[in-house]
């Protein structure tokens, strides 16, 4: 891992700290035997990893993945891009929202194999050099989070919401941000953040 | 999730062949060992829950270049099965000429899911019945034919009051299908023998004694598109739900009217959130034809739409709610500016 997006400033790293403190808690996906009729068309042996090339934040990543791996798990467990969060893992909470070809999707229901050849943008890919993306800055300015777990998904969703033209008024922002759940209920401040960042993003 | 083989279909023949190879020994479609992957918002979810257990996934997204048309012509509409919900909902001509379609899509799911989900996959969406989705319940005639129905005497607040049987009361969860059935859409199906068409109203099967058979599609067949004749600018989709956004319908109505000089010439009424399949209320809409609209008529139509409804312990409220949704949707359709 030599690309900028995965390098971290020296000092405290919450994930490294937690992994160290709790011992090796990251268990790879358990493979369960396919108890199914063997007459299915076999494109490849499902027990073998598949070669996948993902384009993440402008960089090509060559991976060997179990076919079951979602984009979210590929990002978090294989590329160490842990900004995208796993909330429900069923497409209901929005914490895993990323952009694929500039459209917001839930990465937990997207197979990595199906995302080959597409441009994946994560929260780690938003800032340029030392400058935060206007939406990141707006979330800080408006105190648009408490625990912060939903925040990367909220910000990715909000960037797309603005670019789709769905941030013209508060009602629209609330409707088009409804796929991102905030357990701390920071909604009023999230709406304020989206309103603040929208003009700057639309300016380009 | 159980393991599966993954294959990308680059043309329709390849997709049909890959899906059909496992078909002979696998009926119905819902249990086929090869499943097509489009948006994946239902399939991957249900695979994680172990409700669906395909051994092979056939990724049909590469067919999008041929199957994602959004073509409102002069007097007809064609929609490709792989068009995304968000793209169809945002299409200016769909909003103008078929507001019931645009709104049914816009009011469904979340912005992220609408970016992923396709029209074909949307109409094939499986029920949200909690007993179906939770495999720790043995009793589900849809998952395990003959095992019984845990919802019948369980927590059935979200369940259907129309089209039920003594085997299954699971609600058809989608919104867009109500717009299609109201507008007499045709569904185009691609299979080994080529392409066939059927009225969309014949696609979904009421549970009856075989709740595991949900549609008329056979394994190895794919929905490739939908078509609708005529324009329906006077049409609405009204959806009542527990939350203002991002929630399945408790009750919804798709209404399309042709009103000339104050007289209703043609009327379509379809119901969502209350039935086991996309539901067309034909007896109710017959009451509207050649009539002038008033509130009493709306009430009679609403009563007729739910005349055969059967509530259970927790869902009887849907009958009263559903009637109000129909009456209000009719009012909106009659008074809307077009």
Coordinates of N, CA, C and O in Angstrom, one line a residue, chain B residues 150-217:
Chain B
X150 N -46.1 -18.6 9.6 CA -45.9 -18.0 11.0 C -46.6 -16.6 11.1 O -46.9 -16.2 12.2
X151 N -46.9 -16.0 9.9 CA -47.4 -14.7 10.0 C -48.9 -14.7 10.2 O -49.5 -13.7 10.8
X152 N -49.6 -15.8 9.9 CA -51.0 -15.9 9.9 C -51.5 -15.5 11.3 O -52.5 -14.7 11.5
X153 N -50.9 -16.0 12.4 CA -51.3 -15.7 13.7 C -50.1 -15.0 14.5 O -50.1 -14.9 15.7
X154 N -49.2 -14.4 13.7 CA -48.1 -13.7 14.3 C -48.2 -12.2 14.2 O -49.4 -11.7 14.2
X155 N -47.1 -11.5 14.2 CA -47.2 -10.1 14.1 C -47.4 -9.8 12.6 O -46.5 -9.8 11.8
X156 N -48.6 -9.5 12.3 CA -49.0 -9.3 10.9 C -49.5 -7.9 10.5 O -50.3 -7.8 9.6
X157 N -48.9 -6.9 11.2 CA -49.4 -5.6 11.0 C -49.1 -5.1 9.5 O -49.8 -4.4 8.9
X158 N -47.9 -5.6 9.0 CA -47.5 -5.1 7.6 C -48.1 -6.0 6.5 O -47.9 -5.8 5.3
X159 N -48.9 -7.0 6.9 CA -49.3 -8.0 5.9 C -50.6 -7.6 5.1 O -51.2 -6.6 5.4
X160 N -50.9 -8.5 4.1 CA -51.9 -8.1 3.1 C -53.3 -8.4 3.6 O -53.5 -9.3 4.5
X161 N -54.2 -7.6 3.1 CA -55.6 -7.9 3.3 C -56.4 -8.3 2.1 O -57.6 -8.6 2.1
X162 N -55.7 -8.2 0.9 CA -56.3 -8.6 -0.4 C -55.5 -9.6 -1.0 O -54.2 -9.6 -1.0
X163 N -56.1 -10.6 -1.7 CA -55.4 -11.6 -2.5 C -54.7 -12.6 -1.6 O -53.8 -13.3 -2.1
X164 N -55.1 -12.7 -0.4 CA -54.4 -13.7 0.5 C -55.0 -15.1 0.4 O -56.0 -15.2 -0.3
X165 N -54.3 -16.1 0.9 CA -54.9 -17.4 0.9 C -54.6 -18.0 2.3 O -54.0 -17.3 3.2
X166 N -55.1 -19.2 2.6 CA -54.8 -19.8 3.9 C -53.4 -20.3 4.0 O -53.0 -20.8 5.0
X167 N -52.6 -20.0 3.0 CA -51.2 -20.5 3.0 C -50.2 -19.3 3.2 O -49.1 -19.5 3.6
X168 N -50.6 -18.1 2.8 CA -49.7 -17.0 2.8 C -50.4 -15.6 2.7 O -51.4 -15.5 2.0
X169 N -49.9 -14.7 3.6 CA -50.5 -13.3 3.6 C -49.4 -12.3 3.4 O -49.6 -11.1 3.8
X170 N -48.3 -12.7 2.8 CA -47.2 -11.8 2.6 C -47.6 -10.7 1.6 O -48.1 -11.0 0.6
X171 N -47.2 -9.5 1.9 CA -47.5 -8.3 1.0 C -46.5 -8.2 -0.1 O -45.3 -8.4 0.1
X172 N -47.0 -7.9 -1.3 CA -46.1 -7.5 -2.4 C -45.6 -6.1 -2.0 O -46.4 -5.2 -1.8
X173 N -44.2 -5.9 -1.9 CA -43.7 -4.7 -1.3 C -43.5 -3.5 -2.2 O -43.4 -2.4 -1.8
X174 N -43.5 -3.7 -3.5 CA -43.1 -2.7 -4.5 C -44.1 -1.6 -4.7 O -45.2 -1.7 -4.2
X175 N -43.7 -0.5 -5.4 CA -44.5 0.6 -5.7 C -44.7 0.7 -7.2 O -45.9 0.9 -7.7
X176 N -43.6 0.6 -8.0 CA -43.7 0.8 -9.5 C -44.7 -0.2 -10.1 O -45.3 0.2 -11.1
X177 N -44.8 -1.4 -9.6 CA -45.6 -2.4 -10.2 C -47.1 -2.0 -10.2 O -47.9 -2.3 -11.1
X178 N -47.5 -1.2 -9.2 CA -48.9 -0.7 -9.2 C -49.1 0.3 -10.3 O -50.2 0.3 -10.9
X179 N -48.1 1.1 -10.7 CA -48.2 2.0 -11.8 C -48.3 1.2 -13.1 O -49.2 1.5 -13.9
X180 N -47.5 0.2 -13.2 CA -47.5 -0.6 -14.4 C -48.9 -1.3 -14.6 O -49.5 -1.4 -15.7
X181 N -49.4 -1.9 -13.5 CA -50.7 -2.7 -13.7 C -51.8 -1.7 -13.9 O -52.8 -2.0 -14.7
X182 N -51.7 -0.5 -13.3 CA -52.8 0.5 -13.6 C -52.8 0.9 -15.0 O -53.9 1.1 -15.6
X183 N -51.7 1.0 -15.6 CA -51.6 1.5 -17.0 C -51.6 0.4 -18.1 O -51.3 0.6 -19.2
X184 N -52.0 -0.8 -17.7 CA -52.2 -1.9 -18.6 C -50.8 -2.2 -19.3 O -50.8 -2.4 -20.5
X185 N -49.7 -2.1 -18.6 CA -48.4 -2.3 -19.2 C -48.3 -3.8 -19.8 O -49.0 -4.7 -19.3
X186 N -47.4 -3.9 -20.7 CA -47.0 -5.2 -21.3 C -45.6 -5.4 -20.8 O -44.8 -4.5 -20.8
X187 N -45.3 -6.7 -20.4 CA -43.9 -7.0 -20.0 C -43.3 -7.9 -21.1 O -44.0 -8.8 -21.6
X188 N -42.1 -7.5 -21.4 CA -41.4 -8.3 -22.5 C -40.4 -9.2 -21.8 O -39.6 -8.8 -20.9
X189 N -40.4 -10.5 -22.2 CA -39.6 -11.5 -21.5 C -38.7 -12.2 -22.5 O -39.2 -12.6 -23.6
X190 N -37.5 -12.3 -22.2 CA -36.5 -12.9 -23.1 C -36.1 -14.2 -22.5 O -35.7 -14.3 -21.3
X191 N -36.2 -15.3 -23.3 CA -35.8 -16.6 -22.9 C -35.1 -17.4 -24.1 O -34.7 -16.8 -25.1
X192 N -35.0 -18.7 -23.9 CA -34.3 -19.5 -24.8 C -34.9 -19.4 -26.2 O -34.2 -19.4 -27.2
X193 N -36.2 -19.4 -26.2 CA -37.0 -19.4 -27.5 C -37.2 -18.0 -28.1 O -37.9 -17.8 -29.0
X194 N -36.5 -17.0 -27.5 CA -36.6 -15.7 -28.0 C -37.4 -14.8 -27.1 O -37.3 -15.0 -25.8
X195 N -38.1 -13.9 -27.6 CA -38.8 -12.9 -26.8 C -40.3 -13.1 -26.8 O -40.9 -13.4 -27.9
X196 N -41.0 -13.1 -25.6 CA -42.4 -13.2 -25.6 C -42.9 -12.0 -24.8 O -42.2 -11.4 -24.0
X197 N -44.2 -11.7 -25.0 CA -44.8 -10.6 -24.2 C -46.1 -11.1 -23.5 O -46.7 -12.0 -24.0
X198 N -46.4 -10.5 -22.4 CA -47.6 -10.8 -21.7 C -48.1 -9.5 -21.0 O -47.3 -8.7 -20.7
X199 N -49.4 -9.5 -20.7 CA -49.9 -8.4 -19.9 C -49.2 -8.4 -18.6 O -49.0 -9.5 -18.0
X200 N -48.7 -7.2 -18.1 CA -48.0 -7.2 -16.8 C -48.9 -7.8 -15.7 O -48.4 -8.4 -14.7
X201 N -50.2 -7.6 -15.9 CA -51.1 -8.1 -14.8 C -51.0 -9.6 -14.7 O -51.5 -10.2 -13.7
X202 N -50.5 -10.3 -15.7 CA -50.4 -11.8 -15.6 C -49.0 -12.2 -15.0 O -48.8 -13.4 -14.9
X203 N -48.1 -11.3 -14.8 CA -46.8 -11.7 -14.3 C -46.7 -12.2 -12.9 O -46.1 -13.3 -12.7
X204 N -47.4 -11.5 -12.0 CA -47.4 -12.0 -10.6 C -48.5 -13.0 -10.3 O -49.6 -12.8 -10.8
X205 N -48.2 -14.0 -9.5 CA -49.2 -15.0 -9.2 C -49.6 -14.8 -7.7 O -48.8 -14.8 -6.8
X206 N -50.9 -14.8 -7.5 CA -51.4 -14.7 -6.1 C -51.0 -16.0 -5.4 O -50.8 -17.1 -6.1
X207 N -50.8 -16.0 -4.1 CA -50.2 -17.1 -3.4 C -51.0 -18.4 -3.6 O -50.4 -19.5 -3.8
X208 N -52.3 -18.4 -3.4 CA -53.2 -19.6 -3.5 C -52.6 -20.7 -2.7 O -52.2 -20.5 -1.5
X209 N -52.4 -21.9 -3.3 CA -51.8 -23.0 -2.5 C -50.4 -23.2 -2.8 O -49.7 -24.1 -2.3
X210 N -49.8 -22.3 -3.7 CA -48.4 -22.3 -4.0 C -47.7 -21.0 -3.8 O -47.3 -20.4 -4.8
X211 N -47.5 -20.5 -2.6 CA -46.9 -19.2 -2.4 C -45.5 -19.1 -2.8 O -44.9 -18.0 -3.0
X212 N -44.8 -20.3 -3.0 CA -43.4 -20.2 -3.5 C -43.3 -19.9 -5.0 O -42.3 -19.5 -5.4
X213 N -44.4 -20.0 -5.7 CA -44.4 -19.6 -7.1 C -45.0 -18.2 -7.2 O -46.2 -17.9 -7.0
X214 N -44.1 -17.2 -7.4 CA -44.5 -15.8 -7.3 C -44.8 -15.2 -8.6 O -45.5 -14.2 -8.7
X215 N -44.2 -15.7 -9.7 CA -44.4 -15.0 -11.0 C -44.6 -16.1 -12.1 O -44.3 -17.3 -11.8
X216 N -44.9 -15.6 -13.3 CA -45.1 -16.5 -14.4 C -43.8 -16.8 -15.1 O -43.7 -17.5 -16.1
X217 N -42.7 -16.1 -14.6 CA -41.4 -16.3 -15.3 C -40.9 -17.7 -15.0 O -41.0 -18.2 -13.9

